[in-house]
Short mmCIF file of C-alpha atoms in Angstrom, two decimals:
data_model
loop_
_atom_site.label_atom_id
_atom_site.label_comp_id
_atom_site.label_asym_id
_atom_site.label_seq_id
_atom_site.Cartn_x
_atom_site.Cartn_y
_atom_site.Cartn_z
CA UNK A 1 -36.95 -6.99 -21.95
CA UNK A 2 -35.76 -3.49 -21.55
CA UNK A 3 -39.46 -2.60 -20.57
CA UNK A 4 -39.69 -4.54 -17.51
CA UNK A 5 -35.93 -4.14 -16.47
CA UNK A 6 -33.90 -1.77 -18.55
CA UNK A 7 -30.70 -1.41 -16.13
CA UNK A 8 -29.77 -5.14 -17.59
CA UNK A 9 -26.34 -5.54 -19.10
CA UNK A 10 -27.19 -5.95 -22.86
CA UNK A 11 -25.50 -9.35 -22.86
CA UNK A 12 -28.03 -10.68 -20.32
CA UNK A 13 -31.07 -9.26 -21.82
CA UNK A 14 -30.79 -10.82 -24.95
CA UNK A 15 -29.67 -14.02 -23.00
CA UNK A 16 -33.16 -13.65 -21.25
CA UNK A 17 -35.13 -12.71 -24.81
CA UNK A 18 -33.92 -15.27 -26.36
CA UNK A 19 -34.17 -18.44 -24.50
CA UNK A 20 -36.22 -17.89 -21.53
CA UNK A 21 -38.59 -15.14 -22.21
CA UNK A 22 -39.45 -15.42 -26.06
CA UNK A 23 -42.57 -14.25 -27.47
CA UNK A 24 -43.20 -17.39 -29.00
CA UNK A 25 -43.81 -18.63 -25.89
CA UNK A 26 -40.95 -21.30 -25.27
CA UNK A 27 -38.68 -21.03 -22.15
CA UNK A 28 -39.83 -20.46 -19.34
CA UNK A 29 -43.53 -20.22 -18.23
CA UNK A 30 -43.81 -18.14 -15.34
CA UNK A 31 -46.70 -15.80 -14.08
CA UNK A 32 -45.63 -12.14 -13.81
CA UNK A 33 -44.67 -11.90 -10.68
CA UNK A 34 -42.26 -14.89 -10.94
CA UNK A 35 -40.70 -13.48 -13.83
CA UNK A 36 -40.17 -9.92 -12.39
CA UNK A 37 -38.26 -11.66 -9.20
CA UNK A 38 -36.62 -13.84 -11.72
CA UNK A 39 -34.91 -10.78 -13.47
CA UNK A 40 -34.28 -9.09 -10.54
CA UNK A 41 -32.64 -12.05 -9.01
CA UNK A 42 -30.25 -12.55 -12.39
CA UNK A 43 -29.51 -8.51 -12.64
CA UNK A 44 -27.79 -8.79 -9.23
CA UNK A 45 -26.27 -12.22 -10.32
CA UNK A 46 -24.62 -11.16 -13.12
CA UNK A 47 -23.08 -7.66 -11.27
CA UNK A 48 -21.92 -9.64 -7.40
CA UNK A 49 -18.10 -9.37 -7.60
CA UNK A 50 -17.29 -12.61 -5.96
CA UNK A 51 -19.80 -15.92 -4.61
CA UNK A 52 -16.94 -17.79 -2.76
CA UNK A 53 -17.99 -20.97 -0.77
CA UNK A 54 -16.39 -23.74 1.25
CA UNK A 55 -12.96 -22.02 0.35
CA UNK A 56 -13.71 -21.68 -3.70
CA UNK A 57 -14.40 -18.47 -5.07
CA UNK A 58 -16.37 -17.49 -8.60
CA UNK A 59 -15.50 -13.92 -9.52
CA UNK A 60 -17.42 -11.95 -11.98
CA UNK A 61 -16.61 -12.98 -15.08
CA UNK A 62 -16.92 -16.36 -14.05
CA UNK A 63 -20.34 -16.21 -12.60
CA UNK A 64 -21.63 -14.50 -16.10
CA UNK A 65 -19.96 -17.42 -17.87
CA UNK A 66 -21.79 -19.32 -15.82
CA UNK A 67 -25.68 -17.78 -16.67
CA UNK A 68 -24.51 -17.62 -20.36
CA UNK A 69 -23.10 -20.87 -20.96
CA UNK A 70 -24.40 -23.27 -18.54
CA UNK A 71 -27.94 -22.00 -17.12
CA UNK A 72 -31.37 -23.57 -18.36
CA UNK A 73 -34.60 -22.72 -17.95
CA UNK A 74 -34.82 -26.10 -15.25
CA UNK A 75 -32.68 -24.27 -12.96
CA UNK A 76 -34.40 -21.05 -12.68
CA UNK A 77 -37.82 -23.81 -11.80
CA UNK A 78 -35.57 -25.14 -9.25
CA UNK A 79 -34.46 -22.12 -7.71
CA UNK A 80 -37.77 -20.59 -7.68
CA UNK A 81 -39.24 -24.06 -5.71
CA UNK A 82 -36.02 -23.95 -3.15
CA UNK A 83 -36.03 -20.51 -2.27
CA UNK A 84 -39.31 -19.62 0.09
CA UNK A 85 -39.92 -16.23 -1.51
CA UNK A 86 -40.21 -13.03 1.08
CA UNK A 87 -40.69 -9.64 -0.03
CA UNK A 88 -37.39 -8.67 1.81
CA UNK A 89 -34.89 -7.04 -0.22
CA UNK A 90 -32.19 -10.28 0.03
CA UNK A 91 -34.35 -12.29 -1.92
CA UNK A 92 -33.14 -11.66 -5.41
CA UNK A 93 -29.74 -12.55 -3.98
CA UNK A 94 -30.79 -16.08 -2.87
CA UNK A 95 -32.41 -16.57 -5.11
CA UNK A 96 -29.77 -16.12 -7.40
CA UNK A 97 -27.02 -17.69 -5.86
CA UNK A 98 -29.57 -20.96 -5.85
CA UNK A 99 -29.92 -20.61 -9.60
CA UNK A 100 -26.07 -20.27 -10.05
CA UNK A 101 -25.79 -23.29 -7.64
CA UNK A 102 -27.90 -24.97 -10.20
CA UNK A 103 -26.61 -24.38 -13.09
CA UNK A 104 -22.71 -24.36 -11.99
CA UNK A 105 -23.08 -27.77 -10.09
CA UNK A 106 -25.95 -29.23 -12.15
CA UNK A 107 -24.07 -32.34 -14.26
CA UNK A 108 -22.31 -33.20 -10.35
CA UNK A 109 -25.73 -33.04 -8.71
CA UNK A 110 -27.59 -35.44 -11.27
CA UNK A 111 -24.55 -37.41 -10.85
CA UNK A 112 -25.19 -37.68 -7.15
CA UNK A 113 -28.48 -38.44 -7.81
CA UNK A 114 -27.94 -41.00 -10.32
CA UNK A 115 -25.81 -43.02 -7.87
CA UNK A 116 -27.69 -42.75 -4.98
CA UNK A 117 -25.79 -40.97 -3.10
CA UNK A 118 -28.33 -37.65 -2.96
CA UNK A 119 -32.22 -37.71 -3.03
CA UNK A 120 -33.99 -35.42 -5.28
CA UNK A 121 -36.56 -34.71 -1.54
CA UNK A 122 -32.92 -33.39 -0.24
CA UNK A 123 -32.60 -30.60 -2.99
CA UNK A 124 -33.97 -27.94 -0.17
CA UNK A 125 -31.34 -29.26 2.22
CA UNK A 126 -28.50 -28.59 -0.69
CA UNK A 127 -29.79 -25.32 -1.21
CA UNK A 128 -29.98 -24.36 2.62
CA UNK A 129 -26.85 -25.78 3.42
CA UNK A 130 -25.25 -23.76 0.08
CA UNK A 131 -26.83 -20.32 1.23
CA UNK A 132 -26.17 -20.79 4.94
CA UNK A 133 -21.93 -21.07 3.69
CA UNK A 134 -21.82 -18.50 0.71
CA UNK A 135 -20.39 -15.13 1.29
CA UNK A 136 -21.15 -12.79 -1.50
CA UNK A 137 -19.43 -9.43 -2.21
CA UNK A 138 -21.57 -6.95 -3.55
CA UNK A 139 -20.73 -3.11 -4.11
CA UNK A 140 -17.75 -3.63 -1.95
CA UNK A 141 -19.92 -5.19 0.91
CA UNK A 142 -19.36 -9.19 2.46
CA UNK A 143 -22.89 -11.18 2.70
CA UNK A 144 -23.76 -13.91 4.25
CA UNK A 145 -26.61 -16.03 5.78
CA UNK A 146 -26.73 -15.24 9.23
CA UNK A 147 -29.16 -18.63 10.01
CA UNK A 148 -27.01 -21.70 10.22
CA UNK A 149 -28.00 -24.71 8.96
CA UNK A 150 -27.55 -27.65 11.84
CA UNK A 151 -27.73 -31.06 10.71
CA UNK A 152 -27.41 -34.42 11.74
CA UNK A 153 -24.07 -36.98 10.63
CA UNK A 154 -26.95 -38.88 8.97
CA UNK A 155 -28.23 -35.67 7.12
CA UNK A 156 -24.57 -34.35 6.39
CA UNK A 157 -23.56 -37.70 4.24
CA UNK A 158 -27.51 -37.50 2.62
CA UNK A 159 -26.36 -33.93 1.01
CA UNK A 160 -22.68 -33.54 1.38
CA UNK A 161 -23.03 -30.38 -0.63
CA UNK A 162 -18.86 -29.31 -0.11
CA UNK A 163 -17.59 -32.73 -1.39
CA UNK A 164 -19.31 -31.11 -4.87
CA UNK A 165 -17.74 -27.87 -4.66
CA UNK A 166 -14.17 -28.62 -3.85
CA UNK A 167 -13.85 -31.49 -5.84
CA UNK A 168 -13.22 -33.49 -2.31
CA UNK A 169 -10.03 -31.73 -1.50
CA UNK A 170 -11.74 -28.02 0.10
CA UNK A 171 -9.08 -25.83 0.23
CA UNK A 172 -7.41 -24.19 3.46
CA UNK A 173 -6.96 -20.47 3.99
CA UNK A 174 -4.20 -19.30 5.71
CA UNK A 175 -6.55 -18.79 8.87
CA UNK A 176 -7.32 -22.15 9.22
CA UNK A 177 -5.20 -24.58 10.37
CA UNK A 178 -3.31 -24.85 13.87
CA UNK A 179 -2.70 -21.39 14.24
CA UNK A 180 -4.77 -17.98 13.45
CA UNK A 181 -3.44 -14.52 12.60
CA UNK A 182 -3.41 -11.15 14.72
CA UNK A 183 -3.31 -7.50 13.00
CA UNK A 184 -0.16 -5.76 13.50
CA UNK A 185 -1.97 -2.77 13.90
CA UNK A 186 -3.44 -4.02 17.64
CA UNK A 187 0.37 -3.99 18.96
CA UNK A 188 0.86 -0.17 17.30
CA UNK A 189 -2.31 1.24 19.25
CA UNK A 190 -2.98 2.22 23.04
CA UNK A 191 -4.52 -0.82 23.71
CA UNK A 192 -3.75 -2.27 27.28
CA UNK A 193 -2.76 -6.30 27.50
CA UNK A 194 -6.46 -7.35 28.57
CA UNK A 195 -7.92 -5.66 25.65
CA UNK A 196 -5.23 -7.58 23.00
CA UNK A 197 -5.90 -10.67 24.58
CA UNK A 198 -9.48 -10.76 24.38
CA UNK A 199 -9.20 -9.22 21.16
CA UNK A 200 -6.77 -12.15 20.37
CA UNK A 201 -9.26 -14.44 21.64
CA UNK A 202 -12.08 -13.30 19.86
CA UNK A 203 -10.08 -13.06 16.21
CA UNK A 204 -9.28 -17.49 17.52
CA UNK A 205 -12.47 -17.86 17.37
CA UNK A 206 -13.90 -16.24 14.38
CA UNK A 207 -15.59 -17.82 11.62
CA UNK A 208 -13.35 -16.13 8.54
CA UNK A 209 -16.52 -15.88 6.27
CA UNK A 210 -18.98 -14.18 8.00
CA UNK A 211 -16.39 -12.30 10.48
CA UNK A 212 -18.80 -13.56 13.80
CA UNK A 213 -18.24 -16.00 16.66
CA UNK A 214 -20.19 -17.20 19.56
CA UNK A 215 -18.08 -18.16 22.78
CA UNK A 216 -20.14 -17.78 26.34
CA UNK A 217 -17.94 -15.77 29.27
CA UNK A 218 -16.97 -19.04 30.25
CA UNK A 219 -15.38 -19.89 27.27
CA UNK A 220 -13.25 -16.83 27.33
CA UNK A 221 -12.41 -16.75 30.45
CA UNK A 222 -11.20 -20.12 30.77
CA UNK A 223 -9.02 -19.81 27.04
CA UNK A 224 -7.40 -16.68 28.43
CA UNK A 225 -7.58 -16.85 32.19
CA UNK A 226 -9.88 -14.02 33.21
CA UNK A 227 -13.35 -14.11 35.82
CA UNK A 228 -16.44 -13.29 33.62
CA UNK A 229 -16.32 -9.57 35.31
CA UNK A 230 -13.05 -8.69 33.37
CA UNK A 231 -13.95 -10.27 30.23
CA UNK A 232 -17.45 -7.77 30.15
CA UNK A 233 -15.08 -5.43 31.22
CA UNK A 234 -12.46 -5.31 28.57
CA UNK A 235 -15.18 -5.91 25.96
CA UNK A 236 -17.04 -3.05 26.61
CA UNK A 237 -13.89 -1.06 25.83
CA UNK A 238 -13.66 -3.13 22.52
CA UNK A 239 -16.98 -2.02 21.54
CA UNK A 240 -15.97 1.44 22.42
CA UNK A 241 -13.31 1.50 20.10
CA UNK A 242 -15.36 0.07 17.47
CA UNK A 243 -13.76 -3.25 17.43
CA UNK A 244 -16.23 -5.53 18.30
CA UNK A 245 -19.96 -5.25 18.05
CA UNK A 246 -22.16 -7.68 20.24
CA UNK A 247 -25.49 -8.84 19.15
CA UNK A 248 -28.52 -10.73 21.90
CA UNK A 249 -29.02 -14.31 20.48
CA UNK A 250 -32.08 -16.41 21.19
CA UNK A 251 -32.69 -19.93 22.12
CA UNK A 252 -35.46 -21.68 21.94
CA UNK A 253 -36.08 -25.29 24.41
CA UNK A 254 -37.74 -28.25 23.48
CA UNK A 255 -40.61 -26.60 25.37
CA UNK A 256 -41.10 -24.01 23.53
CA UNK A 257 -39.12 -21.44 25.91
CA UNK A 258 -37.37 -19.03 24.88
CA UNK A 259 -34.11 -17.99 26.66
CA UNK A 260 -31.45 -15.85 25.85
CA UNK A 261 -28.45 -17.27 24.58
CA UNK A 262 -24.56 -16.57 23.97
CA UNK A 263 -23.49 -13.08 22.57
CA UNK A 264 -23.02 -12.59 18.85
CA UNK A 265 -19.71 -11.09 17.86
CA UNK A 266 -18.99 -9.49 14.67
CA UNK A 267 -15.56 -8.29 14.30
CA UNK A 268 -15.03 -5.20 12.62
CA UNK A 269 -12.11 -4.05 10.09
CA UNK A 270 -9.58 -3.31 12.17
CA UNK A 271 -8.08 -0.44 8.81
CA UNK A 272 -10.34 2.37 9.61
CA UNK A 273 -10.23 2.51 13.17
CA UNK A 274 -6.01 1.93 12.92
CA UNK A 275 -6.28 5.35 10.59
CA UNK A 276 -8.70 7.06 12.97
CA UNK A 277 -5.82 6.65 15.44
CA UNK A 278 -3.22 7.46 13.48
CA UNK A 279 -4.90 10.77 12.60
CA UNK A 280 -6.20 11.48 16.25
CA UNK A 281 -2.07 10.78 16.76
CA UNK A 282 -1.18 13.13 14.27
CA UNK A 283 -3.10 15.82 15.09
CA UNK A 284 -2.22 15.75 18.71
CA UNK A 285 1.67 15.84 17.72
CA UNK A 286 0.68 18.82 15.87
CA UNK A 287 -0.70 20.80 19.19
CA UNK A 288 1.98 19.58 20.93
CA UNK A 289 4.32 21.16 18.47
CA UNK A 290 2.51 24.14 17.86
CA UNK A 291 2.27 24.42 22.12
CA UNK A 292 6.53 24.07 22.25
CA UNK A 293 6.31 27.05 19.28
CA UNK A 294 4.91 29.13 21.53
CA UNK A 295 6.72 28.78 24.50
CA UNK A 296 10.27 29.36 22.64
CA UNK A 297 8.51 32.21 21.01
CA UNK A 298 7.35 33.24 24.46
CA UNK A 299 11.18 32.90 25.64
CA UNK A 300 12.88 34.33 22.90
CA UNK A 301 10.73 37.36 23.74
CA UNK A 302 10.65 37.96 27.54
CA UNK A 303 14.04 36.21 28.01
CA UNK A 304 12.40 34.22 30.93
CA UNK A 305 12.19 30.41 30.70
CA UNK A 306 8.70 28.86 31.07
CA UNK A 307 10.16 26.11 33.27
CA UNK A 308 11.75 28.33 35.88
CA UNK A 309 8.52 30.76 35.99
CA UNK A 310 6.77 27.06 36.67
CA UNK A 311 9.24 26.05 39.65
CA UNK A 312 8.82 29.17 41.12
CA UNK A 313 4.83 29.72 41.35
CA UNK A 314 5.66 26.12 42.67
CA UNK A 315 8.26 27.50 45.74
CA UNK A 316 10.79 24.96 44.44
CA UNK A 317 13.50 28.13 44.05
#
C-alpha cells in the first residue's frame, strides 16, 4: 500500500492491506483508477478534524473508529455509485464523507429499508441530502456543499435522512431558537448604527453551518426599516471592512431563462478584523503620544506654548 499512497497513517494502511486490498484478491474489486480515488478519499477521511451534521458532530478519533471498526467493503461500492466522480479536487472529500455515512449509519439505513420506510432507488437522495448539510473542518478550514438540495414534503418523509442522525431529537445550538447572537466586538468598533443593524440583520439570517444567507433588498429593508438605496449603501461599507462578502446567484425559469437572482452573503470572522482595529487603534494612540512628546519637548525648550503661538497666527489675541 505504501507504493501507491505512502503518506497513509500506518493504522489505515494495514486496515486497507488487509481487508480491502489483499493480494489474494478478496475485498474489494476495483479497477485502478477506482482504487487510487478510493485511498485518496479515506487518507483525507481519516485526518478531517470534525464531520458535524444536523447539529451532531464526529471528531477525529471518532471518525477513525468509525473506518476501523464499522466500514466494509459494501460501503466503499456504495459510495463510489452515489458520488458522480469529477476530477475536482473536493471529490475525495465526498466521497468520503458518503463512505463514512455508510458505514456509521449502515445497521439504521437497512433498518429503514427493511420497514419500508426508505427505498433502496432513494440511496442518491440520502447521500445528496447528507453532503448538501455536512460541514467538515479540515486543516483549520469549515466546508460545506454550497448546492442545496430542495425537495418536496413527499420526498423529505421518502429519505428523512436527520431523523437517522439525531436519533429523532436533533439537537439545538445556542443560535437557533427565538433569538440569535451579536459579537461584542461590533459595539467596540467605529461602526455607525446603519452598519450594526444591517450587520445585525444579516448575522438573523445566517445559516450557522455554512456562515451564508440569501435575503433580497426587500427583505432587509422591510426587517430593519431602510429603502433598498441605504441597505446597498451600508453594505458596501460592510464589504469594505471585510465583513461581508457578496456573491451573484443564478436562477434558472421553467423556460430555460436564466436570470439573476438574490445576493449570496458569506459572513466573515468577525476576530481578525476586531484585531486589525485594535492595532490600527493602537498605533494611532502611539502617534498621538509621540505628537504631545514633542510639543512639551518643544515647550520646555522655547518656553512658548504651542496653543498660544496657534491663537495668535489665528488673530484670536
Amino acid at each position: 500500500m505504501s507504493g501507491i499512497c505512502p503518506e497513509l497513517d500506518a493504522r489505515l494502511s494495514a486496515e486497507l492491506d488487509r481487508y480491502y486490498f489483499s493480494t489474494d484478491g478478496s475485498g474489494l474489486n476495483l479497477d485502478r483508477r477506482e482504487k487510487h480515488r478510493v485511498i485518496n478519499a479515506l487518507h483525507r477521511l481519516w485526518n478531517i478534524e470534525e464531520i458535524a451534521c444536523y447539529g451532531v458532530g464526529f471528531a477525529t478519533e471518532d471518525i477513525r473508529k468509525v473506518i476501523l471498526d464499522l466500514m466494509k467493503p459494501a460501503h466503499i461500492r456504495l459510495a463510489l455509485k452515489t458520488v458522480d466522480f469529477n476530477s475536482g479536487a473536493a471529490y475525495s472529500l465526498w466521497l468520503g464523507c458518503a463512505i463514512f455515512m455508510f458505514a456509521k449509519f449502515d445497521e439504521d439505513l437497512q433498518h429503514e429499508i427493511r420497514k419500508g420506510v426508505l427505498s433502496r432507488g432513494y440511496l442518491p437522495l440520502v447521500v445528496a441530502g447528507f453532503l448538501s448539510e455536512v460541514v467538515i473542518t479540515e486543516k483549520g478550514r469549515h466546508i460545506s456543499q454550497r448546492i442545496k438540495v430542495n425537495l418536496s414534503l413527499k420526498e423529505k418523509t421518502q429519505y428523512d435522512f436527520a431523523r437517522i442522525v439525531t436519533h429523532g431529537t436533533a439537537r439545538k445550538s445556542y443560535a437557533e431558537g427565538n433569538y440569535f447572537m451579536v459579537p461584542n466586538s461590533v459595539l467596540y468598533m467605529d461602526f455607525s448604527g446603519g452598519e450594526i443593524l444591517l450587520y445585525a440583520c444579516l448575522l438573523y439570517y445566517e445559516d450557522r453551518r455554512t456562515h451564508t444567507c440569501y435575503p433580497s433588498f426587500r427583505e432587509i429593508g422591510e426587517r430593519i426599516g431602510m429603502s433598498k438605496n441605504t441597505v446597498m449603501k451600508y453594505l458596501r461599507s460592510l464589504e469594505k471592512r471585510g465583513l461581508v462578502e457578496t456573491e451573484q446567484t443564478l436562477i434558472r425559469t421553467k423556460s430555460g431563462e436564466v436570470h439573476n437572482g438574490t445576493l449570496k452573503y458569506h459572513i466573515a470572522p468577525i476576530a481578525p478584523i476586531k484585531k486589525a482595529y485594535d492595532e490600527k487603534e493602537l498605533d494611532k494612540l502611539r502617534r498621538e503620544a509621540e505628537m504631545r512628546e514633542r510639543i512639551a519637548k518643544y515647550e520646555r525648550h522655547t518656553g512658548n506654548s504651542v496653543h498660544a503661538e496657534n491663537h495668535a497666527e489665528n488673530g484670536q489675541m
